[in-house]
mmCIF file of C-alpha atoms in Angstrom:
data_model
loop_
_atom_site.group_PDB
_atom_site.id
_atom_site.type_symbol
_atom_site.label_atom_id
_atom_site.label_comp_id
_atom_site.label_asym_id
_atom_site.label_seq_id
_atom_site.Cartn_x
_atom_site.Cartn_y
_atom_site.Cartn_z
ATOM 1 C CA UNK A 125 116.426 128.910 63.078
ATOM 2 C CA UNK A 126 119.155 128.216 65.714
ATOM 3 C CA UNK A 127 121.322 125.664 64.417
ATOM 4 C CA UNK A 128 122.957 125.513 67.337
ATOM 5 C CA UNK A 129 119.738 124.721 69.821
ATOM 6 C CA UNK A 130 118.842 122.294 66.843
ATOM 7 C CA UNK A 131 122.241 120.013 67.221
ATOM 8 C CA UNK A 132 121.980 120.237 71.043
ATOM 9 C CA UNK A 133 118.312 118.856 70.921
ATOM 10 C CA UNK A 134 119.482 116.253 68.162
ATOM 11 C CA UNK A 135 122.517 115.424 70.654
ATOM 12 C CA UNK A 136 120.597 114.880 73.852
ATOM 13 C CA UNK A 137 118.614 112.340 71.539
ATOM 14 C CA UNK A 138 121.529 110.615 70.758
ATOM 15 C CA UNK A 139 122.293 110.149 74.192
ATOM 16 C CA UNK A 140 118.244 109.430 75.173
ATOM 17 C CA UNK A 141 117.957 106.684 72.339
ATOM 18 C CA UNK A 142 121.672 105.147 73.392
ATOM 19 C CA UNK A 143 120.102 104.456 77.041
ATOM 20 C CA UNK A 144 116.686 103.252 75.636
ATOM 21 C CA UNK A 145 118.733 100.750 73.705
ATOM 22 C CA UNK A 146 120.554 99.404 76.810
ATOM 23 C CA UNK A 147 117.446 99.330 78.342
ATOM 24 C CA UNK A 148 115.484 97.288 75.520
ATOM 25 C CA UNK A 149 119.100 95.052 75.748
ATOM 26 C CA UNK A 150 118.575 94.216 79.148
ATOM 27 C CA UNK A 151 114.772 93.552 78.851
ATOM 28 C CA UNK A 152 115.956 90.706 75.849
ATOM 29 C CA UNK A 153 118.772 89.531 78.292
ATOM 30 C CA UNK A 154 116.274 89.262 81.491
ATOM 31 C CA UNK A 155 113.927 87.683 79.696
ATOM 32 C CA UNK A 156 115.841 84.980 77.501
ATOM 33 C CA UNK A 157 117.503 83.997 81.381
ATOM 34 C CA UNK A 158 114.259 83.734 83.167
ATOM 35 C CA UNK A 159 112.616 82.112 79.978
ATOM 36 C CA UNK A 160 115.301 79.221 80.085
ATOM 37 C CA UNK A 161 113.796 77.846 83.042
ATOM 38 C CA UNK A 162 110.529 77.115 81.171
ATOM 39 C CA UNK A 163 109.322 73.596 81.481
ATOM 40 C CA UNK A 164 112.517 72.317 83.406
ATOM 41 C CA UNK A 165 110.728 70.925 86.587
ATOM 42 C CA UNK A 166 108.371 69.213 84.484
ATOM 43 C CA UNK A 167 111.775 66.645 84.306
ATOM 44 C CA UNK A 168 112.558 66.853 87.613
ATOM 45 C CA UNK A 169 108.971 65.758 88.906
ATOM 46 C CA UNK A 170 110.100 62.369 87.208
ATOM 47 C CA UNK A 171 112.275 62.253 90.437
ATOM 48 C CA UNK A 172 108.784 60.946 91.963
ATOM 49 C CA UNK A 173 108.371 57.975 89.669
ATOM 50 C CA UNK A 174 109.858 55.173 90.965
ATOM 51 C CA UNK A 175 108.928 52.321 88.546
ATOM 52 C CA UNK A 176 112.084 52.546 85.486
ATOM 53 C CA UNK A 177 110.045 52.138 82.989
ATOM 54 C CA UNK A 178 107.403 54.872 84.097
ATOM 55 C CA UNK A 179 110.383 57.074 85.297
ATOM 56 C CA UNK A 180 111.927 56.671 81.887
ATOM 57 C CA UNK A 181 108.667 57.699 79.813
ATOM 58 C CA UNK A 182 108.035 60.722 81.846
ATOM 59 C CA UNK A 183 111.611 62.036 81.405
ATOM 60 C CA UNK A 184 111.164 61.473 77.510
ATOM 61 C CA UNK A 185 107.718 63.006 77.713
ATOM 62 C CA UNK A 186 109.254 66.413 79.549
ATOM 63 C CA UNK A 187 112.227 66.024 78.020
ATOM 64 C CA UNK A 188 111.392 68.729 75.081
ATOM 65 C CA UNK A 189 109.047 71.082 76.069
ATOM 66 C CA UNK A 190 107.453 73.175 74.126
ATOM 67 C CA UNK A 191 108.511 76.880 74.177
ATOM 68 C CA UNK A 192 105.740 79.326 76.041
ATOM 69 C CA UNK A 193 104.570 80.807 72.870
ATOM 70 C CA UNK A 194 104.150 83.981 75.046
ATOM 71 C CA UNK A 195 107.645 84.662 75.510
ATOM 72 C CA UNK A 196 108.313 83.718 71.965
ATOM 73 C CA UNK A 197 105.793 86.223 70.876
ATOM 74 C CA UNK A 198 107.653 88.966 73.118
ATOM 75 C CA UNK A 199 110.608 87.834 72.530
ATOM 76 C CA UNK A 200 110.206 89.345 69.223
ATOM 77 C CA UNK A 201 108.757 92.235 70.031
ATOM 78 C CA UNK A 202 111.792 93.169 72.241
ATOM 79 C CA UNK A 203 114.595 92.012 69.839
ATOM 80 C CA UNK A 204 112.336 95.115 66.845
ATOM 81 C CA UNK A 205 112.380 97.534 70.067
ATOM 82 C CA UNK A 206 116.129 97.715 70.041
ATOM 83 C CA UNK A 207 116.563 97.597 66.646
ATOM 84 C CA UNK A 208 113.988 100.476 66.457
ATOM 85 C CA UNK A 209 116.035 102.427 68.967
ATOM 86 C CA UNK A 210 119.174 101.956 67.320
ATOM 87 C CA UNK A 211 118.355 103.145 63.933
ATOM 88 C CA UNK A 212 116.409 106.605 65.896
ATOM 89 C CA UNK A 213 119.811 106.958 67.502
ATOM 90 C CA UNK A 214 121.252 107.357 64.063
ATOM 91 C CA UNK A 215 118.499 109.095 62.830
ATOM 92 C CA UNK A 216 119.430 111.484 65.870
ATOM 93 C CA UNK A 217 122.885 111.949 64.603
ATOM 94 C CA UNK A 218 122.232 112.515 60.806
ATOM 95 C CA UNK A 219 119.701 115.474 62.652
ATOM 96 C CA UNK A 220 123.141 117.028 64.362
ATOM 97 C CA UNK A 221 125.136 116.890 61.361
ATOM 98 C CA UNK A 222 121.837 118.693 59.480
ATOM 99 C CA UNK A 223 122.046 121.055 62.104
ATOM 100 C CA UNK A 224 125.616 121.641 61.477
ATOM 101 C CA UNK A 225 126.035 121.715 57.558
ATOM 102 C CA UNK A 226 123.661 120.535 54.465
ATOM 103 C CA UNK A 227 123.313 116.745 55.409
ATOM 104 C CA UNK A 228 119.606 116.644 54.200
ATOM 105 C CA UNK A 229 120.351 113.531 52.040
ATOM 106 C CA UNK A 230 121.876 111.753 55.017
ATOM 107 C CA UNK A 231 118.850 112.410 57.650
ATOM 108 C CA UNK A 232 116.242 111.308 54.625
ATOM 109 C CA UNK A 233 117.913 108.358 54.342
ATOM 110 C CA UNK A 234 118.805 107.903 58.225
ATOM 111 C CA UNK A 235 114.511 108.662 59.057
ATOM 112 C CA UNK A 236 113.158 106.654 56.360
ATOM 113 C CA UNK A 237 115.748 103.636 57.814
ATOM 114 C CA UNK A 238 113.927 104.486 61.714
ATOM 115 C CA UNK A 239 110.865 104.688 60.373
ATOM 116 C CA UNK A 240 110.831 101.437 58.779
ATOM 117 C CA UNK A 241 112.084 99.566 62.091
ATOM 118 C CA UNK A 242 109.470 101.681 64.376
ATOM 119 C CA UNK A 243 106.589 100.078 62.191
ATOM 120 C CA UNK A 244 108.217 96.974 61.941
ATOM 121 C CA UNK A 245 108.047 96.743 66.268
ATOM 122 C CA UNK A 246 104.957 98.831 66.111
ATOM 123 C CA UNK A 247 103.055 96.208 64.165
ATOM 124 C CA UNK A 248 105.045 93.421 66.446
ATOM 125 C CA UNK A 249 103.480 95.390 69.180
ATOM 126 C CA UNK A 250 100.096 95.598 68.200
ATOM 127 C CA UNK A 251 99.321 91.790 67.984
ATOM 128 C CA UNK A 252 101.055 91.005 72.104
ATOM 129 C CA UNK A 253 97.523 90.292 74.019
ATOM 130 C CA UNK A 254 95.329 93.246 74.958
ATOM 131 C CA UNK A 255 97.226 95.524 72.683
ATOM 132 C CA UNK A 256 95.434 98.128 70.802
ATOM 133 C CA UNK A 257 96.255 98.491 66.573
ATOM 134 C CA UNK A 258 99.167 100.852 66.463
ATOM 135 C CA UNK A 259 98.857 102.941 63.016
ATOM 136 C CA UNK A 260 102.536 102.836 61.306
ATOM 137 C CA UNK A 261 104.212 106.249 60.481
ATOM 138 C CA UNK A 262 105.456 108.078 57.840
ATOM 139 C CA UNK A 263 108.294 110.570 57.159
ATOM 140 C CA UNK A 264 107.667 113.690 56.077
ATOM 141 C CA UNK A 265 111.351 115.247 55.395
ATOM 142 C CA UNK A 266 111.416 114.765 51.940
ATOM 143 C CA UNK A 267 108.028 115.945 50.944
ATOM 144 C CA UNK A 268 108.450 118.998 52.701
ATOM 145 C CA UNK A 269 111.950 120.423 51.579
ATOM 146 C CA UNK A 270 111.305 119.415 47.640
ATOM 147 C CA UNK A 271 109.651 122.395 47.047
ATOM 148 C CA UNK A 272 112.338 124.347 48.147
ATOM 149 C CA UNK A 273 115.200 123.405 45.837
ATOM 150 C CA UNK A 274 115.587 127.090 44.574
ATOM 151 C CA UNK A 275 115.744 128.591 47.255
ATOM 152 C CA UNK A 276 119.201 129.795 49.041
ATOM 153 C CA UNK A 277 121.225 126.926 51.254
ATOM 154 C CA UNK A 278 120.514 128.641 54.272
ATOM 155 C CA UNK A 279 116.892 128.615 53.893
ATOM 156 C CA UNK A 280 116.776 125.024 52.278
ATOM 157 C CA UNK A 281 118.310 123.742 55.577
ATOM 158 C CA UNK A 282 115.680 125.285 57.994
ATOM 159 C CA UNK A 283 113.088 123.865 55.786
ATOM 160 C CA UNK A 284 115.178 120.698 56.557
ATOM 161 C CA UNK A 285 115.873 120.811 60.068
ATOM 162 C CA UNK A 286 112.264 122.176 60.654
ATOM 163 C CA UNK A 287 110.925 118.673 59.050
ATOM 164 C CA UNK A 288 113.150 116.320 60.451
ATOM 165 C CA UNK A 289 112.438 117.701 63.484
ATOM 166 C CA UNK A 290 109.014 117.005 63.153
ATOM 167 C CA UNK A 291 109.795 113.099 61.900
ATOM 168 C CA UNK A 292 111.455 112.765 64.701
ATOM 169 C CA UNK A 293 108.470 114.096 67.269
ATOM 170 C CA UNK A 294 106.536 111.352 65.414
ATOM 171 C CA UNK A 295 109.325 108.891 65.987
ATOM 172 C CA UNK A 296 108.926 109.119 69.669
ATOM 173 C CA UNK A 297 105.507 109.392 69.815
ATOM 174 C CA UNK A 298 105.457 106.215 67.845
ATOM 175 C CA UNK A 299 107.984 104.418 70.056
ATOM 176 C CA UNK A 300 106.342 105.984 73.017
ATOM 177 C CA UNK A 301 103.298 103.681 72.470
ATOM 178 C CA UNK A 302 104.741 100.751 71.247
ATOM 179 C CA UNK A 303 106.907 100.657 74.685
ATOM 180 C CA UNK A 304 103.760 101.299 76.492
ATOM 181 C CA UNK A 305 102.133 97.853 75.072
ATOM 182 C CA UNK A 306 105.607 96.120 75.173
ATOM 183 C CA UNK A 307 105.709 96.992 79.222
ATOM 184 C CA UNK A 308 102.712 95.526 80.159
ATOM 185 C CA UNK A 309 103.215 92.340 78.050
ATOM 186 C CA UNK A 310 106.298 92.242 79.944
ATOM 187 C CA UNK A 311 105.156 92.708 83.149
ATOM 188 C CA UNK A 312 102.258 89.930 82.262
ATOM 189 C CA UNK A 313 104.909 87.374 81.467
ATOM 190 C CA UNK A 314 107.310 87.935 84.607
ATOM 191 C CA UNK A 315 104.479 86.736 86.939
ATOM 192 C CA UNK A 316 104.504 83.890 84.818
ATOM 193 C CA UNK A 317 107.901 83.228 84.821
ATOM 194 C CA UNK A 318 108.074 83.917 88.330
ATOM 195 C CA UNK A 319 106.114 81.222 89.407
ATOM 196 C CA UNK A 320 107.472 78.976 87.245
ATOM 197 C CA UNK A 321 111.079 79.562 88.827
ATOM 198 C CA UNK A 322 109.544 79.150 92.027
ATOM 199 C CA UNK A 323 107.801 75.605 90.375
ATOM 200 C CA UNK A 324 111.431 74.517 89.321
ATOM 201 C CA UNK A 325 112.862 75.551 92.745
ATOM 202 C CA UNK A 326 110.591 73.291 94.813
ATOM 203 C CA UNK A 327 110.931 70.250 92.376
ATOM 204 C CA UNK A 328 115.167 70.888 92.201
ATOM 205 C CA UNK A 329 114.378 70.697 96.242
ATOM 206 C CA UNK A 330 112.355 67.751 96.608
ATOM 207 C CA UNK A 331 114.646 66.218 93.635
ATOM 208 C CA UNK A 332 117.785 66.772 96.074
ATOM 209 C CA UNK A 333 119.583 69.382 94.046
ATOM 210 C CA UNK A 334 119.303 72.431 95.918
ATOM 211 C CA UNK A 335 120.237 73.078 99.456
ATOM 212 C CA UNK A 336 118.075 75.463 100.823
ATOM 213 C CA UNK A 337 121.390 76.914 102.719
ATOM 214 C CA UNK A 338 123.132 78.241 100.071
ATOM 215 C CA UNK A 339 120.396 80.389 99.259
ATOM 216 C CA UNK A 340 120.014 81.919 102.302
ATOM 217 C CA UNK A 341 123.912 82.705 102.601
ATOM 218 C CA UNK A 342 123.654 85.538 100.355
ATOM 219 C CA UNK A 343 120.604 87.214 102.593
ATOM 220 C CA UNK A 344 122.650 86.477 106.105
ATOM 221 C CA UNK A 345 125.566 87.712 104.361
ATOM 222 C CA UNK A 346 124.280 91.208 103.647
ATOM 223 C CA UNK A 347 122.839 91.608 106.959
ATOM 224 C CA UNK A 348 125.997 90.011 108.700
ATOM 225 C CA UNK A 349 128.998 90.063 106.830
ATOM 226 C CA UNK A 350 131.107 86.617 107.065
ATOM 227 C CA UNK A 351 128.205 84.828 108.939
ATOM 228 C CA UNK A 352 128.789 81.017 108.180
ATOM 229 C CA UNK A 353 125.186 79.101 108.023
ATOM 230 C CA UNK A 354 125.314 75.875 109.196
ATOM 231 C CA UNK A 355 123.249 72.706 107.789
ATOM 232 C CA UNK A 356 120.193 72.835 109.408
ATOM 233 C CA UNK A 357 118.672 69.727 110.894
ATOM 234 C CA UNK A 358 116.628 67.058 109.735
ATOM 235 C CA UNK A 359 113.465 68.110 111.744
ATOM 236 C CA UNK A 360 113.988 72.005 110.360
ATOM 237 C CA UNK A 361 114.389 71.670 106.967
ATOM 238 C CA UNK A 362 111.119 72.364 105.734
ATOM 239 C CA UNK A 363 110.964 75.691 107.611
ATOM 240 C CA UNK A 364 114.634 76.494 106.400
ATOM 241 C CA UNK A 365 112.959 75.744 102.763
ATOM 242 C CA UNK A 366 110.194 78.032 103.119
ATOM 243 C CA UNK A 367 112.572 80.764 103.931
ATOM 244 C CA UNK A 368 114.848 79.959 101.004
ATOM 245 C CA UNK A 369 111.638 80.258 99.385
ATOM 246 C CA UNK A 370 111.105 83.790 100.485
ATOM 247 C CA UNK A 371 114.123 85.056 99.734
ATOM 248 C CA UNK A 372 113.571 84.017 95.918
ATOM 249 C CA UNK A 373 110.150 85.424 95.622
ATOM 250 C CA UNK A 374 111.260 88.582 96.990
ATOM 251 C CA UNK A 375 114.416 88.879 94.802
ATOM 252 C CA UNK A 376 112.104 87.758 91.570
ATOM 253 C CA UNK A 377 110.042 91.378 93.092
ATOM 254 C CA UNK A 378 113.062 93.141 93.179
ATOM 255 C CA UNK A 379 113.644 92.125 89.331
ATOM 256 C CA UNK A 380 109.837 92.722 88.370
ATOM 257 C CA UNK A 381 109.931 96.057 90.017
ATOM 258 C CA UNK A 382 112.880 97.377 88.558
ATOM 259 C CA UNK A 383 111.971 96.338 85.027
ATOM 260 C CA UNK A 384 108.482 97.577 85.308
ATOM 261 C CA UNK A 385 110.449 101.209 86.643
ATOM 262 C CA UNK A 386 112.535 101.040 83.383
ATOM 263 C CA UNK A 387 109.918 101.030 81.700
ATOM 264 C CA UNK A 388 108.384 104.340 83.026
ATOM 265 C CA UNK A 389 111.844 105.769 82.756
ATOM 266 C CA UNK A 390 111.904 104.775 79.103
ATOM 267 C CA UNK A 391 108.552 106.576 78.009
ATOM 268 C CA UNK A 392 109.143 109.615 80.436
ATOM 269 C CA UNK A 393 112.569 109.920 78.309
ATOM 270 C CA UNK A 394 110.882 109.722 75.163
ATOM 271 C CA UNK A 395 107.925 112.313 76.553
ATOM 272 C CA UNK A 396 111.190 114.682 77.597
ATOM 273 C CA UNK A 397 112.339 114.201 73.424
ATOM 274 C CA UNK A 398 108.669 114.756 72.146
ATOM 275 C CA UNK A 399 108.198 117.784 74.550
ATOM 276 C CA UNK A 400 111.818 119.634 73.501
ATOM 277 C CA UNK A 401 110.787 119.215 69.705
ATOM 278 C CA UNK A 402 107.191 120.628 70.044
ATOM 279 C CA UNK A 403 109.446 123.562 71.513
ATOM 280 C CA UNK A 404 111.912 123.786 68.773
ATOM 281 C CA UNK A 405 108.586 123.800 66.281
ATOM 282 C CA UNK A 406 107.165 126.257 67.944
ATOM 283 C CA UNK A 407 110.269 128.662 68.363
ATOM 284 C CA UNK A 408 110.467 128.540 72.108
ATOM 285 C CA UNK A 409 113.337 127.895 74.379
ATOM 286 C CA UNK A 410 114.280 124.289 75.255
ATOM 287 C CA UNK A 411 114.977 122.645 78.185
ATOM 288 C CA UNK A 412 117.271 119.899 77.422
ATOM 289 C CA UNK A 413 118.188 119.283 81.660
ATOM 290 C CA UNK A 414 114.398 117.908 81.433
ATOM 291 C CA UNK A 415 115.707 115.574 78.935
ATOM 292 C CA UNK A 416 119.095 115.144 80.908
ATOM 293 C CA UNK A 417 116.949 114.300 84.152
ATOM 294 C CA UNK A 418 115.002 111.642 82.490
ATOM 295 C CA UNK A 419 118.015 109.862 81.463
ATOM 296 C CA UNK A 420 119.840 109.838 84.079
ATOM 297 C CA UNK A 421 116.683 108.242 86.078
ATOM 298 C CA UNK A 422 116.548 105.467 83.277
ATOM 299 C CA UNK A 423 120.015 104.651 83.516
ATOM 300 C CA UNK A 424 119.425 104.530 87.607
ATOM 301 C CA UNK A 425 116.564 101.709 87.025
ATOM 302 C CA UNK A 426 118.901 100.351 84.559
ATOM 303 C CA UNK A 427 121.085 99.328 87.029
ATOM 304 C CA UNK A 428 118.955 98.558 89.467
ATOM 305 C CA UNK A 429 117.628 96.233 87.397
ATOM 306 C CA UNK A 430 121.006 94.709 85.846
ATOM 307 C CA UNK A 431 121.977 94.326 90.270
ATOM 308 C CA UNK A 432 118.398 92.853 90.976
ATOM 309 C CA UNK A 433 118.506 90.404 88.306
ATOM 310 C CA UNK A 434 122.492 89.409 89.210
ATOM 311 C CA UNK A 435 121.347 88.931 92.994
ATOM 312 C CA UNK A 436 119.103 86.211 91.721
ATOM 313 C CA UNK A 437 121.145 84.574 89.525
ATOM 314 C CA UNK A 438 123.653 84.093 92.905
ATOM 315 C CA UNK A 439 120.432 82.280 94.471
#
């Protein structure tokens, strides 16, 4: 066994389940901002009621709407994703210090922890709408080395590095298809969401809130630096509206597009991890820049997608 190849597999994990963390952090983020607006135009619609009384009871009849049980649901879900990929990142580096001197104790302890989170979201996973029953995992480190007390250190810690190696396979084929059912509740929910920003948009227009100028400003501006708008007239402001209108849908795609890409970034990174330790099993040379490629386009979408959903928080 190559201790060496062994810590520089367990490293690039480290730095794999780091970026699938920011990722599942962002997801939470994006979807607690867009979630916020959930029920808010029902209140502004009151605008439309012009007898006080009847104006009054409609305001305290939208005034607390109840939460889309959808998003609650995923909500959830997302919150035991990153939890799951923070304790594999640790798992990840209790495998690097096995790799580098006896630390069997501490990457039992550090696998049983990820374990225990990955069925926690894996059974959080299996209950979103259309998912399938995800079976819940079990570690294998400790069964597997306790024969081998007597024999030398040297060959104890193989037997060590060759099981956690193989928990950790599990791990992110485990994780692998919980973020497989978690990205298509997500993308379910943003078209959702989507239109009901787009609801609350119109009624904040029609309620006189929003002037359909200031979100075109930011599109002129990127094709024209410094270009001033002016207020349009009375006769075009419905046409001015429906291209303010445009503009959001098409930055709400940019934000659906560039989560949805995350996502495939996140299970081609875990595919990368799953691949390297079939390898390691199996005695054959790695190929950790496979790994290194996969990250690197995850942490692309990431940004992408923190930029896409900043743009539409200007609008």
């Amino acid at each position: 066994m190559d201790h060496n190849t062994a810590a520089s597999l367990g490293t690039a994990g480290v730095q794999a389940t780091q970026t699938l963390s920011t990722q599942a952090s962002d997801a939470v983020q994006t979807l607690g901002e867009l979630s916020q607006w959930w029920g808010v135009h029902d209140i502004l619609l009151c605008v439309n009621v012009g007898n006080a009384e009847a104006r009054k009871a409609c305001i305290d009849g939208a005034a607390s709407p109840s939460p889309n049980p959808s998003v609650k649901q995923l909500m959830d879900v997302l919150t035991k994703s990153k939890l799951a990929s923070d304790t594999l990142n640790q798992a990840y580096s209790a495998f690097v210090d096995l790799a580098h001197y006896n630390a069997g104790q501490q990457a039992t302890a550090a696998l049983q922890t990820s374990f225990t989170d990955i069925n926690s979201f894996l059974s959080a996973a299996s209950a979103l709408p259309g998912a399938v029953a995800l079976a819940p995992i079990s570690t294998t480190v400790e069964k597997a080395t306790a024969g081998v007390v007597a024999l030398i250190a040297d060959n104890k810690q193989d037997a060590q590095i060759l099981a956690a190696n193989k928990d950790l396979q599990s791990a992110n084929d485990a994780l692998y298809k919980g973020l497989s059912a978690e990205g298509k509740a997500m993308t379910s929910i943003l078209i959702t969401l989507q239109a009901e920003r787009q609801a609350l948009y119109r009624s904040g227009f029609d309620a006189g809130l929003i002037d359909p100028t200031d979100i075109l400003t930011p599109a002129f501006g990127e094709a024209y630096p410094g270009l001033r708008l002016q207020k349009p007239p009375a006769e075009s402001r419905d046409v001015v509206k429906a291209a303010a209108q445009t503009v959001l849908t098409l930055r709400d795609q940019q934000t659906n597009a560039a989560i949805a890409s995350s996502y495939t970034a996140s299970l081609a990174t875990l595919h990368a991890l799953s691949t390297q330790h079939q390898k390691l099993a199996d005695k054959q040379s790695l190929n950790l820049g496979q790994i290194q490629t996969e990250v690197s386009n995850l942490k692309a979408d990431i940004s992408q997608m923190s930029s896409s959903t900043a743009s539409s928080g200007k609008n």
